[in-house]
XYZ file of C-alpha atoms in Angstrom:
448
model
C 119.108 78.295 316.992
C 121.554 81.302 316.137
C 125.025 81.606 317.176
C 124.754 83.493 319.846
C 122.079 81.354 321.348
C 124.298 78.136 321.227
C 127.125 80.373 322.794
C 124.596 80.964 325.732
C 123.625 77.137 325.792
C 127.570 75.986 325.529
C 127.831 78.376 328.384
C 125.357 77.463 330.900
C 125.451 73.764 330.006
C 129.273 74.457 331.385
C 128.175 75.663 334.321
C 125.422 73.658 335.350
C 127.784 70.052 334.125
C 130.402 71.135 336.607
C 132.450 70.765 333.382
C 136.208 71.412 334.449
C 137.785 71.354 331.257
C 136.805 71.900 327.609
C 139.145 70.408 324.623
C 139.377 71.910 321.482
C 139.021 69.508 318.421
C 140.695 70.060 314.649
C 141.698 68.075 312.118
C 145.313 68.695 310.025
C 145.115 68.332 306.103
C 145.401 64.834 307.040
C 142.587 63.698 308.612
C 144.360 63.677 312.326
C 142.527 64.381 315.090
C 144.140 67.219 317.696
C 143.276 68.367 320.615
C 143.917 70.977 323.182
C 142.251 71.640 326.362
C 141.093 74.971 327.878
C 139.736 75.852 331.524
C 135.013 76.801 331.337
C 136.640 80.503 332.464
C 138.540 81.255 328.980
C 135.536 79.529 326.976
C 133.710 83.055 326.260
C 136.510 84.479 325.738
C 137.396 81.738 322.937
C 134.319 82.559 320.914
C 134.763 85.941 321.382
C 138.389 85.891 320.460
C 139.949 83.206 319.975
C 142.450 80.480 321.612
C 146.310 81.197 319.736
C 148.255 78.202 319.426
C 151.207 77.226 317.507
C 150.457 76.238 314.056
C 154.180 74.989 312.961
C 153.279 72.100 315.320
C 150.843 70.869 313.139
C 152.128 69.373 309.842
C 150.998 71.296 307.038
C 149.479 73.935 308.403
C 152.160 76.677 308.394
C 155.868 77.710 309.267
C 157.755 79.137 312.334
C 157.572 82.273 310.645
C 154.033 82.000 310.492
C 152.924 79.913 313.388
C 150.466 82.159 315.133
C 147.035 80.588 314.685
C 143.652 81.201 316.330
C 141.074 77.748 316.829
C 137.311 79.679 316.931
C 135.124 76.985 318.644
C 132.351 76.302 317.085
C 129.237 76.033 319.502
C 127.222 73.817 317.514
C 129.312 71.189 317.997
C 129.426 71.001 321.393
C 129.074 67.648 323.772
C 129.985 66.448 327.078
C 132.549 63.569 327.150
C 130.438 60.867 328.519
C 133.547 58.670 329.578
C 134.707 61.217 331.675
C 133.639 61.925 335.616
C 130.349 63.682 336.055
C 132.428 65.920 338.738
C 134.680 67.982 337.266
C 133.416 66.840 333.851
C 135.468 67.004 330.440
C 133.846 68.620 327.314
C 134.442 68.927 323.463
C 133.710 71.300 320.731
C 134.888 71.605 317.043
C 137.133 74.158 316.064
C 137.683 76.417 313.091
C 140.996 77.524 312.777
C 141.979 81.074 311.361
C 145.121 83.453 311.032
C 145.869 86.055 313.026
C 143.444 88.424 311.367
C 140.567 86.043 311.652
C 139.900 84.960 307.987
C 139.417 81.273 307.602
C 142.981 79.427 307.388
C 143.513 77.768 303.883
C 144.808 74.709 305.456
C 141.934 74.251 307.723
C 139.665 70.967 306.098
C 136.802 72.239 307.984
C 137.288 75.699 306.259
C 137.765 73.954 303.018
C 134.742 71.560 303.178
C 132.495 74.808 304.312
C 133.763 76.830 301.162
C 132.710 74.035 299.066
C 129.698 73.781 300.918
C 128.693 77.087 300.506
C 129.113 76.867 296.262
C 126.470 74.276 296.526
C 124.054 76.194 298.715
C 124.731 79.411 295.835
C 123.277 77.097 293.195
C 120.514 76.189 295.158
C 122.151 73.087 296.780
C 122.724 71.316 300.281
C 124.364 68.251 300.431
C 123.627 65.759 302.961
C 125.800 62.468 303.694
C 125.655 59.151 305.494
C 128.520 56.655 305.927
C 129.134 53.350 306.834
C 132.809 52.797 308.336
C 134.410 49.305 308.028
C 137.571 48.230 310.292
C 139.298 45.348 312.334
C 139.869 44.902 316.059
C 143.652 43.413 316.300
C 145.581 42.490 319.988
C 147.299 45.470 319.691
C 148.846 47.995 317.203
C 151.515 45.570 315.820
C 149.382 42.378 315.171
C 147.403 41.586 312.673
C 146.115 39.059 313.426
C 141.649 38.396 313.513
C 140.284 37.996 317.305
C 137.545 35.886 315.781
C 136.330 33.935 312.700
C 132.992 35.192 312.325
C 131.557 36.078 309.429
C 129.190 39.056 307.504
C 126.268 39.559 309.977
C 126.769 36.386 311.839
C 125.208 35.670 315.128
C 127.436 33.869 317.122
C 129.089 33.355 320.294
C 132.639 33.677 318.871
C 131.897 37.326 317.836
C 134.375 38.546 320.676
C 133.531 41.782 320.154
C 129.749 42.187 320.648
C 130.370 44.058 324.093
C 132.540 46.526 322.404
C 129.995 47.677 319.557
C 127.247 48.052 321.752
C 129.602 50.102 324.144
C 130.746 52.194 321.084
C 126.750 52.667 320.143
C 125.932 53.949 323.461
C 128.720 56.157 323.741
C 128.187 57.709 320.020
C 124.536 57.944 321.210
C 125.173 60.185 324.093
C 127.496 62.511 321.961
C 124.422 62.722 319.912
C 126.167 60.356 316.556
C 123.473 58.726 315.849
C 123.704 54.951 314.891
C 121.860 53.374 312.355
C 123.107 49.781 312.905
C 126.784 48.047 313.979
C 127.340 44.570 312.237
C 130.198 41.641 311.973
C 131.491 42.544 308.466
C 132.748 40.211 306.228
C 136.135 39.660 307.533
C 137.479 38.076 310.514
C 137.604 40.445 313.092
C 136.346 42.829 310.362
C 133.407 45.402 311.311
C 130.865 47.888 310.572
C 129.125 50.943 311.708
C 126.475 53.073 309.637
C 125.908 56.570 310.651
C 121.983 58.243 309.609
C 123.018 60.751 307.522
C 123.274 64.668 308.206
C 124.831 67.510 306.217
C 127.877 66.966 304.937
C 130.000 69.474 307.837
C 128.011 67.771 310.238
C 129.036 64.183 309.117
C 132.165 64.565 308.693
C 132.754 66.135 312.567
C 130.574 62.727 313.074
C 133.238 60.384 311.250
C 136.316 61.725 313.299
C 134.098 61.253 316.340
C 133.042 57.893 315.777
C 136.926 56.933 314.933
C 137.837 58.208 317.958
C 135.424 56.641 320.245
C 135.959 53.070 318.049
C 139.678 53.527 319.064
C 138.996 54.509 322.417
C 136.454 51.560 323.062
C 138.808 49.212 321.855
C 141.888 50.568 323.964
C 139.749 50.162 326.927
C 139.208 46.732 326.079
C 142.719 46.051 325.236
C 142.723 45.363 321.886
C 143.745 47.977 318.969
C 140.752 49.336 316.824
C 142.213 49.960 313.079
C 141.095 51.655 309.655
C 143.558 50.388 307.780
C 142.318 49.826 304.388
C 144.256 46.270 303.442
C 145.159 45.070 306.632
C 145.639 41.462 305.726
C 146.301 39.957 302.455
C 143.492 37.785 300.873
C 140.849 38.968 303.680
C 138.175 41.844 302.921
C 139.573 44.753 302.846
C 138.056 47.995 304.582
C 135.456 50.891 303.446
C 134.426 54.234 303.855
C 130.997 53.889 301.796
C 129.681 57.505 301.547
C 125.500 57.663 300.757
C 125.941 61.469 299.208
C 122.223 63.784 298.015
C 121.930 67.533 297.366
C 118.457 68.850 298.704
C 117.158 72.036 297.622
C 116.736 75.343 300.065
C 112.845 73.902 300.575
C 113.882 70.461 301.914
C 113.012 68.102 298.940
C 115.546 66.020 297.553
C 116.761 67.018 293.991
C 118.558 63.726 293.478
C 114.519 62.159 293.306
C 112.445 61.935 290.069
C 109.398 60.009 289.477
C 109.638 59.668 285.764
C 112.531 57.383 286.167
C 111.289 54.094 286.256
C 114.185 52.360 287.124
C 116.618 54.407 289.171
C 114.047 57.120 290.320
C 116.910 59.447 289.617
C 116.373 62.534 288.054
C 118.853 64.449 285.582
C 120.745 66.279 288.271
C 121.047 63.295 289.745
C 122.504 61.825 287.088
C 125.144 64.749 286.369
C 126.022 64.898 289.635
C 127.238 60.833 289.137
C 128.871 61.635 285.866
C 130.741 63.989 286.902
C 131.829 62.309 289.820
C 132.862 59.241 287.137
C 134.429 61.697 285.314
C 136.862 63.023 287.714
C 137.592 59.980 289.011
C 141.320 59.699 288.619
C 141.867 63.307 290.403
C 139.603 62.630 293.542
C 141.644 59.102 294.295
C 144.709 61.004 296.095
C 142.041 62.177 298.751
C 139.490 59.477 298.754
C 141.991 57.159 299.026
C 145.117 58.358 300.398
C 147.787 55.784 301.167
C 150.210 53.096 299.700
C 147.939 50.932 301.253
C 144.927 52.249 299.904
C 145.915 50.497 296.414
C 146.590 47.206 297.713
C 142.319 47.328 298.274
C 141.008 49.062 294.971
C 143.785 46.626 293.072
C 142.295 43.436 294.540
C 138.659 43.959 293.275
C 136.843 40.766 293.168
C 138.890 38.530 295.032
C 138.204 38.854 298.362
C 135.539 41.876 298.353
C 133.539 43.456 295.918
C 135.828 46.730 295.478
C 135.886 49.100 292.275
C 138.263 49.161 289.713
C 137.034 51.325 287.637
C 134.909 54.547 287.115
C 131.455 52.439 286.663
C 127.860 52.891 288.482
C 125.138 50.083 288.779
C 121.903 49.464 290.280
C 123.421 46.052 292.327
C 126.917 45.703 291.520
C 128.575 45.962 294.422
C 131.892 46.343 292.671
C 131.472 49.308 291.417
C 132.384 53.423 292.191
C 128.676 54.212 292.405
C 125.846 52.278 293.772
C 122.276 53.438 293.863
C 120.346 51.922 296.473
C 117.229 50.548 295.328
C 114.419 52.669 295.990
C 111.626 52.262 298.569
C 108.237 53.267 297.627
C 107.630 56.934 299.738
C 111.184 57.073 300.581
C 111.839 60.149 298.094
C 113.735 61.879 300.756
C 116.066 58.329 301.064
C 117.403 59.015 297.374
C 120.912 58.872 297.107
C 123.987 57.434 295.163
C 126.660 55.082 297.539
C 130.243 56.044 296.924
C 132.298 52.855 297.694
C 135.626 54.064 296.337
C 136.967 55.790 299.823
C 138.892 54.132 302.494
C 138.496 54.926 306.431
C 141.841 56.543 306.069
C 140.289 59.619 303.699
C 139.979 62.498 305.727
C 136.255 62.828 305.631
C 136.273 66.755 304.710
C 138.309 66.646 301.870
C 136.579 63.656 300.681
C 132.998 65.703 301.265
C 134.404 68.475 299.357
C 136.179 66.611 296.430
C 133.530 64.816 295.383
C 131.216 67.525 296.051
C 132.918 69.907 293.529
C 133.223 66.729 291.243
C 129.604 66.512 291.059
C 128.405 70.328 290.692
C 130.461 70.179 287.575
C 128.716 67.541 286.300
C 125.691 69.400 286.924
C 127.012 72.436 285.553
C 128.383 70.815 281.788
C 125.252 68.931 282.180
C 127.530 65.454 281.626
C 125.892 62.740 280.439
C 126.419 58.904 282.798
C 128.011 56.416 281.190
C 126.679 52.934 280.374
C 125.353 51.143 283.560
C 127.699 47.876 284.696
C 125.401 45.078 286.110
C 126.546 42.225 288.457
C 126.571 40.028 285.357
C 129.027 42.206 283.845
C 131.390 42.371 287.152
C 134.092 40.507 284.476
C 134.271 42.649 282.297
C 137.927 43.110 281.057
C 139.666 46.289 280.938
C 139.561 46.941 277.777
C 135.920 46.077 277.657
C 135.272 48.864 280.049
C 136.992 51.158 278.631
C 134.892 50.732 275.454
C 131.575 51.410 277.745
C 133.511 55.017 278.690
C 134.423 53.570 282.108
C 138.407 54.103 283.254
C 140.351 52.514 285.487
C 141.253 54.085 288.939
C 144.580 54.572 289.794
C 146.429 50.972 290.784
C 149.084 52.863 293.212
C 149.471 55.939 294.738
C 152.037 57.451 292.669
C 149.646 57.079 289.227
C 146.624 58.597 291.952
C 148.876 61.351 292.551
C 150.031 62.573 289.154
C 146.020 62.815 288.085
C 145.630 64.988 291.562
C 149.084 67.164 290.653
C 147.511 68.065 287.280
C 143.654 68.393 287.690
C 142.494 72.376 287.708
C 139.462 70.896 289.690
C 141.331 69.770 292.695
C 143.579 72.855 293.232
C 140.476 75.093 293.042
C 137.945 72.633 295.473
C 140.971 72.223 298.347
C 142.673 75.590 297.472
C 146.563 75.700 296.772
C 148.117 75.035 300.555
C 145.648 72.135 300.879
C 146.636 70.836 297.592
C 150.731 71.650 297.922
C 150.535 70.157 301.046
C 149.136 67.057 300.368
C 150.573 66.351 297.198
C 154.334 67.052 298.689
C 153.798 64.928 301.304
C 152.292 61.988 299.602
C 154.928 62.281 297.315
C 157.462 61.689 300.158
C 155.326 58.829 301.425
C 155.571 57.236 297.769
C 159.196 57.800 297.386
C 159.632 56.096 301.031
C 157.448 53.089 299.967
C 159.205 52.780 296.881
C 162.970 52.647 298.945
C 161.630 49.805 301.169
C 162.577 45.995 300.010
C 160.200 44.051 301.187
C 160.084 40.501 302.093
C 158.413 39.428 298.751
C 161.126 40.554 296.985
C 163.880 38.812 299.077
C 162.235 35.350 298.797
C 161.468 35.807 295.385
C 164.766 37.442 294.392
C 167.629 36.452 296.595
C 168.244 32.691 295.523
C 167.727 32.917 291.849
C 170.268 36.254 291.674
């Protein structure tokens, strides 16, 4: 379906809904969902032209001197709210923002995911991406403290929240997310929702979806859905496992090859890991963004399997890059499993980091490092670094001097992106850093 015919569905579907208002997603350089909300009358006017809002009221997109903006809905995204009335119904639909002149804004993630996306697609390239989202259901947004005490997969009557997963399913169903499975993760209160996969815009409108409609569930329920990365200390922390594959123009997945007994992956496959490995370091700011963010990768075996270090395996669990094993006839079900990233990535950037990561593996033709097994999950540092595998950032700060400095990540997120973020991270560290926390106080205070 062209453009113009999804314009023409968008627009009838309006009418024939009775939908009464239509809200306007987009996501800051953040990962923060906004919203505003526009009457079915000015909706062809929108994609014709435009809806101008005030883009100094967004953090990092632009100035008061600049704040003019333009949010171009984009039809393919469309879906009726299914939580609102069916009378004077509520719909949404994606934006992408531009300036005044209509080029694509360079602070728009969208726009900067889509650029990225279209580098692949001139080599030859489409990227597709699943996820599975981990996070914890609390009273409310200042407790953490676990609801239940059930643990990874179990089947019990003390799983409190049961009701509320199969609410969020059928919700994300009728907004057409579609669900591969919802579990009890490993943690108390802890869960876990896999989405099938899709290309990688797609999924990543998906992801800010589903986090809303995880929130919203939970709010309705009266209890406080969150994707906080290390929530509690000594519990499993939380994931934002990304299953990432390039497919050619023809449909067939390049990441497949037959002549690989063992991993069934085939060269670019292979480059497209390595250079992912390689980059590491520089992708960590965006894939995982917070002072919190470190308190997860920095705990690695002791409470979750979480990566440490640049490594790959078949089964290891622990490290940057899994590769599922492969099901005989599944070609098209080829992939790697990114399980660096945090819920708290913005799912574009992430899409796009690791994206251009990869292509230049596949363009310097980078060899993979030496595969870490299970067995091997205690390994010492220095022993890793021998097999050519580096350790990922252990705070934010070290995360964000490899992002200030890598060439890579100021050409895949463009400079405002990469300003942006960098300046206000920076203030974020400096804040954390100010803070004396209680730690310190009992450890400190008595023996000064």
């Amino acid at each position: 379906m062209d453009q113009q015919q999804n314009i023409d569905f968008v627009l009838r579907t309006v009418e024939e809904r009775d939908i009464r208002f239509v809200r306007l997603w987009f996501v800051d350089v953040l990962g923060r969902l906004k919203s505003l909300a526009i009457s079915p009358e000015d909706l062809e006017v929108a994609f014709e032209e435009g809806i101008g809002f005030d883009g100094s009221s967004i953090e990092g997109f632009t100035t008061p001197e600049e704040a003019d903006m333009l949010a171009f809905p984009d039809p393919s995204t469309f879906q009726v709210l299914p939580w609102r009335p069916a009378n004077d119904g509520v719909a949404r639909i994606f934006c992408d923002v531009c300036t005044p002149d209509r080029k694509p804004f360079e602070g728009d993630p969208r726009a900067c995911l889509r650029r990225m996306f279209r580098r692949a697609e001139e080599r030859g390239y489409i990227m597709n991406v699943g996820t599975e989202l981990e996070f914890y259901y609390f009273p409310d947004e200042r407790t953490p403290e676990p609801l239940d005490d059930v643990g990874y997969f179990d089947l019990l009557p003390s799983d409190s929240a049961r009701d509320i997963r199969r609410n969020t399913v059928l919700t994300l169903e009728k907004m057409s997310v579609p669900v591969e499975y919802t579990f009890h993760s490993s943690g108390p209160s802890q869960h876990g929702i896999s989405l099938r996969h899709a290309e990688a815009l797609s999924m990543s409108d998906a992801i800010m979806t589903a986090k809303h409609i995880i929130r919203l569930e939970a709010y309705e329920a009266g209890i406080h859905a969150s994707f906080m990365p290390k929530p509690i200390a000594g519990k499993p922390s939380s994931a934002m496992f990304l299953h990432e594959s390039l497919f050619d123009r023809e449909g067939n997945n390049v990441f497949y090859d037959a002549d690989d007994p063992v991993y069934h992956l085939s060269p670019t496959a292979k480059s497209f890991m390595a250079g992912i490995l390689m980059h590491a370091g520089e992708i960590s700011a965006i894939t995982n963004p917070t002072v919190n963010s470190y308190k997860r990768l920095n705990t690695g075996k002791s409470s979750s399997p979480t990566p440490t270090h640049a490594t790959w395996g078949l089964r290891n669990r622990a490290a940057m890059i899994r590769i599922p094993i492969y099901k005989p006839g599944k070609q098209l079900s080829t992939r790697i499993e990114l399980r660096s990233p945090d819920p708290m990535a913005n799912p574009y950037l992430v899409c796009a980091v690791t994206l251009a990561a990869g292509l230049d593996g596949i363009e310097r033709g980078l060899r993979l490092p030496a595969e870490t097994e299970l067995t091997d999950a205690g390994l010492s540092d220095r022993e890793l670094r021998e097999l050519g595998c580096a350790p990922l950032p252990r705070n934010l700060q070290e995360a964000l001097d490899l992002f200030e400095n890598s060439p890579l990540m100021r050409d895949a997120l463009g400079e405002h992106i990469h300003s942006f973020f960098l300046r206000k991270k920076r203030a974020e560290w400096e804040k954390y850093s100010s803070i004396v926390t209680e730690w310190e106080v009992q450890q400190y205070l008595a023996s000064s």
